């Protein structure tokens, strides 16, 4: 697809920095043309290399300094460009210009990530996912730094170093990578009960998303919208994927990490490259300032969500990701997000986690990107002009002319000059504060279990079973019996049945009792209530030689239905149909696996070898065990019959032509069939 997006102010700005080396003469960084790049300069053919070889020294020195520190958290990430289009004006609530006029389009850059793992870790770890969006607005950059889970582990940012130390590999042996299934993490959980709600989410299917394109984004913290009249509303931000919110199963996740550790980034890159642009609707939950204490939870507590049934999500616009990056390092790795990057009309609440983030994000960029000028990197530059008296430092790119670099001054007419609020200058919301300085936490933050219970109540039976299995796996990896027992006692306070079932799997007995009696639920939290579409789903089409002449028509109809059928056979090249039609082979059984697909179609097994049947049988069994849709036609039906899968939920056969296609597309849209006999 064309990488340039016309009319996009950020893309036009980046064009000035793009360099294409193809077809160019080889030079040094000083522009000197080089005649030889294979051999260093030596004293004789077998002699020592000479220190005067400036080309060798420059090339090697640059290579030795190519790496920068990876992010402490969110190190494993992938990004894309796009645009946000406003559906309806939000002027009633905020004066932010990009949210005023319907149809306004704002360039964006979005980085998705895991949290715990290093930059080289697998992408299907059980973990929260980052969902950070940089809006390049005419008033400056606005960063919405979100996660795919609406709550967080801790309530106060001072505990963030402790959380990350506990979640990372244990320091004595640097094990395990990108996993929370170890003692130090669960010891932290058991001794910091504010984690309860977040743990319920991370043990759920939300922690193993099918795709970046199929996960929600949540701003987590409570912010403020301020309108032109100065009225404040508390606000939480949402991204809603138009493909729905979907996940893989745990066994599948572990296998994908082995088969394709780049699964999520490949999925995002390929979707954009194919023109299947990911889309997310942008929504807000709003609470008037006078209603702050109206609820049975503290709206500033980052371990609490605002139930959508009580505070509906108001959809304001849609974001479309329509261009892949040109260079992962220059864009994805060098992009710097900061929740303090706001525009007029967006302000902060007293959420103590947010308050700490406002310091930490800038501080970490100073070490990671080498100094205070990271805002001058092309990916971080605002599309509007920026002028101030900040000067010098590592990586400075601006050439500031003139003699004045201070305020106030007369030599430059007292410029650059502050701008009044009426003219668009940022003014902080004037909140009245009357309190003593204390190291304490509000009493309203001390209920750690009611919303954890609400989440449990909101889950379907299959989702509850997955949470039980996740706890059992994670705690089963802990070596210390005392850690397991403490966690079981803690989550007995959420739900005794949950804790007892995990205890049974671990061979332990729960001593605690449930202290949470809430019966509230939020249907919006269950993934079974999300959008169900077949679009962009990948189908492994198992085909042998001599396939029936109707097969190409069926494949064309499946593509027309929005899916992506890919041919899998026992050899590369092409397979030949009974009428001589050729179908190009996309994968062999050696290079593909059922975990990399959303559905399996056993299309035709004419001319199959014993090895083909063996590989196809394993392929189908694994997809069946992962509750995926399975279709079979023609000679493929016999293999499904032999496995006794015919008639099971989500297994389509004994149909042909358009009838089969329609039924199969509906099954693919359903995603999984949890009531299947296994």
mmCIF file of N, CA, C and O in Angstrom, residues 544-588:
data_model
loop_
_atom_site.group_PDB
_atom_site.id
_atom_site.type_symbol
_atom_site.label_atom_id
_atom_site.label_comp_id
_atom_site.label_asym_id
_atom_site.label_seq_id
_atom_site.Cartn_x
_atom_site.Cartn_y
_atom_site.Cartn_z
ATOM 1 N N UNK A 544 -5.068 -30.748 -0.973
ATOM 2 C CA UNK A 544 -4.164 -31.673 -1.643
ATOM 3 C C UNK A 544 -4.333 -31.584 -3.146
ATOM 4 O O UNK A 544 -5.156 -30.809 -3.663
ATOM 5 N N UNK A 545 -3.569 -32.380 -3.857
ATOM 6 C CA UNK A 545 -3.674 -32.399 -5.317
ATOM 7 C C UNK A 545 -5.034 -32.952 -5.748
ATOM 8 O O UNK A 545 -5.645 -33.763 -5.055
ATOM 9 N N UNK A 546 -5.506 -32.474 -6.911
ATOM 10 C CA UNK A 546 -6.740 -32.993 -7.480
ATOM 11 C C UNK A 546 -7.993 -32.438 -6.846
ATOM 12 O O UNK A 546 -9.043 -33.090 -6.853
ATOM 13 N N UNK A 547 -7.946 -31.219 -6.302
ATOM 14 C CA UNK A 547 -9.112 -30.638 -5.627
ATOM 15 C C UNK A 547 -10.264 -30.414 -6.622
ATOM 16 O O UNK A 547 -10.065 -30.290 -7.836
ATOM 17 N N UNK A 548 -11.467 -30.321 -6.073
ATOM 18 C CA UNK A 548 -12.674 -30.186 -6.887
ATOM 19 C C UNK A 548 -12.747 -28.817 -7.555
ATOM 20 O O UNK A 548 -12.236 -27.819 -7.040
ATOM 21 N N UNK A 549 -13.422 -28.753 -8.682
ATOM 22 C CA UNK A 549 -13.450 -27.530 -9.485
ATOM 23 C C UNK A 549 -14.234 -26.396 -8.819
ATOM 24 O O UNK A 549 -14.062 -25.224 -9.168
ATOM 25 N N UNK A 550 -15.107 -26.714 -7.827
ATOM 26 C CA UNK A 550 -15.876 -25.668 -7.141
ATOM 27 C C UNK A 550 -15.061 -24.933 -6.073
ATOM 28 O O UNK A 550 -15.498 -23.887 -5.571
ATOM 29 N N UNK A 551 -13.893 -25.464 -5.718
ATOM 30 C CA UNK A 551 -13.131 -24.887 -4.606
ATOM 31 C C UNK A 551 -12.736 -23.429 -4.846
ATOM 32 O O UNK A 551 -12.909 -22.588 -3.950
ATOM 33 N N UNK A 552 -12.199 -23.046 -6.022
ATOM 34 C CA UNK A 552 -11.842 -21.631 -6.218
ATOM 35 C C UNK A 552 -13.020 -20.676 -6.013
ATOM 36 O O UNK A 552 -12.843 -19.570 -5.498
ATOM 37 N N UNK A 553 -14.219 -21.099 -6.387
ATOM 38 C CA UNK A 553 -15.396 -20.249 -6.186
ATOM 39 C C UNK A 553 -15.678 -20.060 -4.699
ATOM 40 O O UNK A 553 -15.996 -18.948 -4.239
ATOM 41 N N UNK A 554 -15.559 -21.144 -3.924
ATOM 42 C CA UNK A 554 -15.774 -21.055 -2.475
ATOM 43 C C UNK A 554 -14.740 -20.127 -1.843
ATOM 44 O O UNK A 554 -15.070 -19.281 -0.998
ATOM 45 N N UNK A 555 -13.497 -20.251 -2.258
ATOM 46 C CA UNK A 555 -12.448 -19.385 -1.712
ATOM 47 C C UNK A 555 -12.716 -17.924 -2.049
ATOM 48 O O UNK A 555 -12.522 -17.029 -1.210
ATOM 49 N N UNK A 556 -13.183 -17.649 -3.260
ATOM 50 C CA UNK A 556 -13.502 -16.283 -3.656
ATOM 51 C C UNK A 556 -14.654 -15.730 -2.811
ATOM 52 O O UNK A 556 -14.640 -14.561 -2.400
ATOM 53 N N UNK A 557 -15.654 -16.568 -2.525
ATOM 54 C CA UNK A 557 -16.780 -16.132 -1.699
ATOM 55 C C UNK A 557 -16.341 -15.867 -0.256
ATOM 56 O O UNK A 557 -16.844 -14.938 0.395
ATOM 57 N N UNK A 558 -15.423 -16.676 0.260
ATOM 58 C CA UNK A 558 -14.910 -16.439 1.611
ATOM 59 C C UNK A 558 -14.146 -15.122 1.676
ATOM 60 O O UNK A 558 -14.262 -14.363 2.647
ATOM 61 N N UNK A 559 -13.373 -14.824 0.634
ATOM 62 C CA UNK A 559 -12.674 -13.535 0.579
ATOM 63 C C UNK A 559 -13.667 -12.390 0.502
ATOM 64 O O UNK A 559 -13.501 -11.354 1.166
ATOM 65 N N UNK A 560 -14.711 -12.562 -0.296
ATOM 66 C CA UNK A 560 -15.728 -11.526 -0.425
ATOM 67 C C UNK A 560 -16.428 -11.277 0.908
ATOM 68 O O UNK A 560 -16.912 -10.171 1.170
ATOM 69 N N UNK A 561 -16.456 -12.307 1.777
ATOM 70 C CA UNK A 561 -17.047 -12.169 3.103
ATOM 71 C C UNK A 561 -16.130 -11.503 4.106
ATOM 72 O O UNK A 561 -16.485 -11.382 5.284
ATOM 73 N N UNK A 562 -14.949 -11.075 3.655
ATOM 74 C CA UNK A 562 -14.033 -10.334 4.516
ATOM 75 C C UNK A 562 -12.939 -11.157 5.152
ATOM 76 O O UNK A 562 -12.099 -10.619 5.868
ATOM 77 N N UNK A 563 -12.912 -12.472 4.909
ATOM 78 C CA UNK A 563 -11.893 -13.329 5.520
ATOM 79 C C UNK A 563 -10.673 -13.453 4.621
ATOM 80 O O UNK A 563 -10.675 -12.992 3.475
ATOM 81 N N UNK A 564 -9.643 -14.100 5.147
ATOM 82 C CA UNK A 564 -8.384 -14.237 4.418
ATOM 83 C C UNK A 564 -7.989 -15.706 4.336
ATOM 84 O O UNK A 564 -7.221 -16.203 5.169
ATOM 85 N N UNK A 565 -8.516 -16.446 3.349
ATOM 86 C CA UNK A 565 -8.124 -17.852 3.200
ATOM 87 C C UNK A 565 -6.702 -17.977 2.651
ATOM 88 O O UNK A 565 -6.320 -17.255 1.728
ATOM 89 N N UNK A 566 -5.912 -18.865 3.256
ATOM 90 C CA UNK A 566 -4.536 -19.099 2.807
ATOM 91 C C UNK A 566 -4.331 -20.596 2.636
ATOM 92 O O UNK A 566 -4.695 -21.393 3.517
ATOM 93 N N UNK A 567 -3.747 -20.981 1.509
ATOM 94 C CA UNK A 567 -3.611 -22.392 1.152
ATOM 95 C C UNK A 567 -2.454 -23.020 1.919
ATOM 96 O O UNK A 567 -1.324 -22.516 1.916
ATOM 97 N N UNK A 568 -2.731 -24.162 2.566
ATOM 98 C CA UNK A 568 -1.722 -24.953 3.275
ATOM 99 C C UNK A 568 -1.697 -26.343 2.644
ATOM 100 O O UNK A 568 -2.748 -26.987 2.518
ATOM 101 N N UNK A 569 -0.517 -26.779 2.237
ATOM 102 C CA UNK A 569 -0.394 -28.109 1.636
ATOM 103 C C UNK A 569 0.915 -28.743 2.098
ATOM 104 O O UNK A 569 1.582 -28.214 2.995
ATOM 105 N N UNK A 570 1.294 -29.857 1.469
ATOM 106 C CA UNK A 570 2.501 -30.557 1.902
ATOM 107 C C UNK A 570 3.720 -30.180 1.075
ATOM 108 O O UNK A 570 4.792 -30.754 1.228
ATOM 109 N N UNK A 571 3.551 -29.203 0.170
ATOM 110 C CA UNK A 571 4.694 -28.731 -0.617
ATOM 111 C C UNK A 571 4.424 -27.302 -1.050
ATOM 112 O O UNK A 571 3.274 -26.852 -1.130
ATOM 113 N N UNK A 572 5.492 -26.570 -1.341
ATOM 114 C CA UNK A 572 5.356 -25.213 -1.854
ATOM 115 C C UNK A 572 5.055 -25.251 -3.354
ATOM 116 O O UNK A 572 5.008 -26.320 -3.966
ATOM 117 N N UNK A 573 4.857 -24.084 -3.937
ATOM 118 C CA UNK A 573 4.542 -23.996 -5.359
ATOM 119 C C UNK A 573 3.051 -23.868 -5.552
ATOM 120 O O UNK A 573 2.432 -22.916 -5.079
ATOM 121 N N UNK A 574 2.447 -24.853 -6.212
ATOM 122 C CA UNK A 574 1.009 -24.849 -6.468
ATOM 123 C C UNK A 574 0.457 -26.248 -6.308
ATOM 124 O O UNK A 574 1.182 -27.249 -6.414
ATOM 125 N N UNK A 575 -0.846 -26.322 -6.042
ATOM 126 C CA UNK A 575 -1.564 -27.601 -6.113
ATOM 127 C C UNK A 575 -2.460 -27.530 -7.340
ATOM 128 O O UNK A 575 -2.965 -26.461 -7.710
ATOM 129 N N UNK A 576 -2.654 -28.690 -7.982
ATOM 130 C CA UNK A 576 -3.382 -28.752 -9.251
ATOM 131 C C UNK A 576 -4.732 -29.406 -9.029
ATOM 132 O O UNK A 576 -4.830 -30.482 -8.432
ATOM 133 N N UNK A 577 -5.787 -28.736 -9.505
ATOM 134 C CA UNK A 577 -7.130 -29.264 -9.358
ATOM 135 C C UNK A 577 -7.445 -30.339 -10.372
ATOM 136 O O UNK A 577 -6.690 -30.575 -11.330
ATOM 137 N N UNK A 578 -8.583 -30.987 -10.205
ATOM 138 C CA UNK A 578 -9.013 -32.063 -11.104
ATOM 139 C C UNK A 578 -9.195 -31.552 -12.527
ATOM 140 O O UNK A 578 -9.032 -32.302 -13.494
ATOM 141 N N UNK A 579 -9.524 -30.252 -12.661
ATOM 142 C CA UNK A 579 -9.717 -29.681 -13.997
ATOM 143 C C UNK A 579 -8.492 -28.931 -14.485
ATOM 144 O O UNK A 579 -8.555 -28.200 -15.478
ATOM 145 N N UNK A 580 -7.351 -29.077 -13.774
ATOM 146 C CA UNK A 580 -6.118 -28.430 -14.188
ATOM 147 C C UNK A 580 -5.896 -27.050 -13.598
ATOM 148 O O UNK A 580 -4.857 -26.428 -13.839
ATOM 149 N N UNK A 581 -6.853 -26.560 -12.800
ATOM 150 C CA UNK A 581 -6.695 -25.240 -12.164
ATOM 151 C C UNK A 581 -5.563 -25.278 -11.146
ATOM 152 O O UNK A 581 -5.428 -26.244 -10.385
ATOM 153 N N UNK A 582 -4.752 -24.211 -11.142
ATOM 154 C CA UNK A 582 -3.646 -24.111 -10.192
ATOM 155 C C UNK A 582 -4.023 -23.190 -9.037
ATOM 156 O O UNK A 582 -4.573 -22.103 -9.252
ATOM 157 N N UNK A 583 -3.721 -23.621 -7.818
ATOM 158 C CA UNK A 583 -3.855 -22.773 -6.641
ATOM 159 C C UNK A 583 -2.477 -22.583 -6.022
ATOM 160 O O UNK A 583 -1.836 -23.565 -5.619
ATOM 161 N N UNK A 584 -1.973 -21.335 -5.946
ATOM 162 C CA UNK A 584 -0.661 -21.110 -5.317
ATOM 163 C C UNK A 584 -0.709 -21.497 -3.834
ATOM 164 O O UNK A 584 -1.671 -21.179 -3.126
ATOM 165 N N UNK A 585 0.321 -22.165 -3.359
ATOM 166 C CA UNK A 585 0.411 -22.590 -1.954
ATOM 167 C C UNK A 585 1.067 -21.478 -1.143
ATOM 168 O O UNK A 585 2.146 -20.996 -1.486
ATOM 169 N N UNK A 586 0.411 -21.049 -0.066
ATOM 170 C CA UNK A 586 0.953 -20.007 0.803
ATOM 171 C C UNK A 586 1.863 -20.571 1.891
ATOM 172 O O UNK A 586 2.831 -19.924 2.294
ATOM 173 N N UNK A 587 1.538 -21.764 2.386
ATOM 174 C CA UNK A 587 2.291 -22.361 3.491
ATOM 175 C C UNK A 587 2.317 -23.872 3.313
ATOM 176 O O UNK A 587 1.422 -24.462 2.701
ATOM 177 N N UNK A 588 3.326 -24.484 3.903
ATOM 178 C CA UNK A 588 3.315 -25.941 4.058
ATOM 179 C C UNK A 588 3.061 -26.254 5.527
ATOM 180 O O UNK A 588 3.088 -25.366 6.382
#
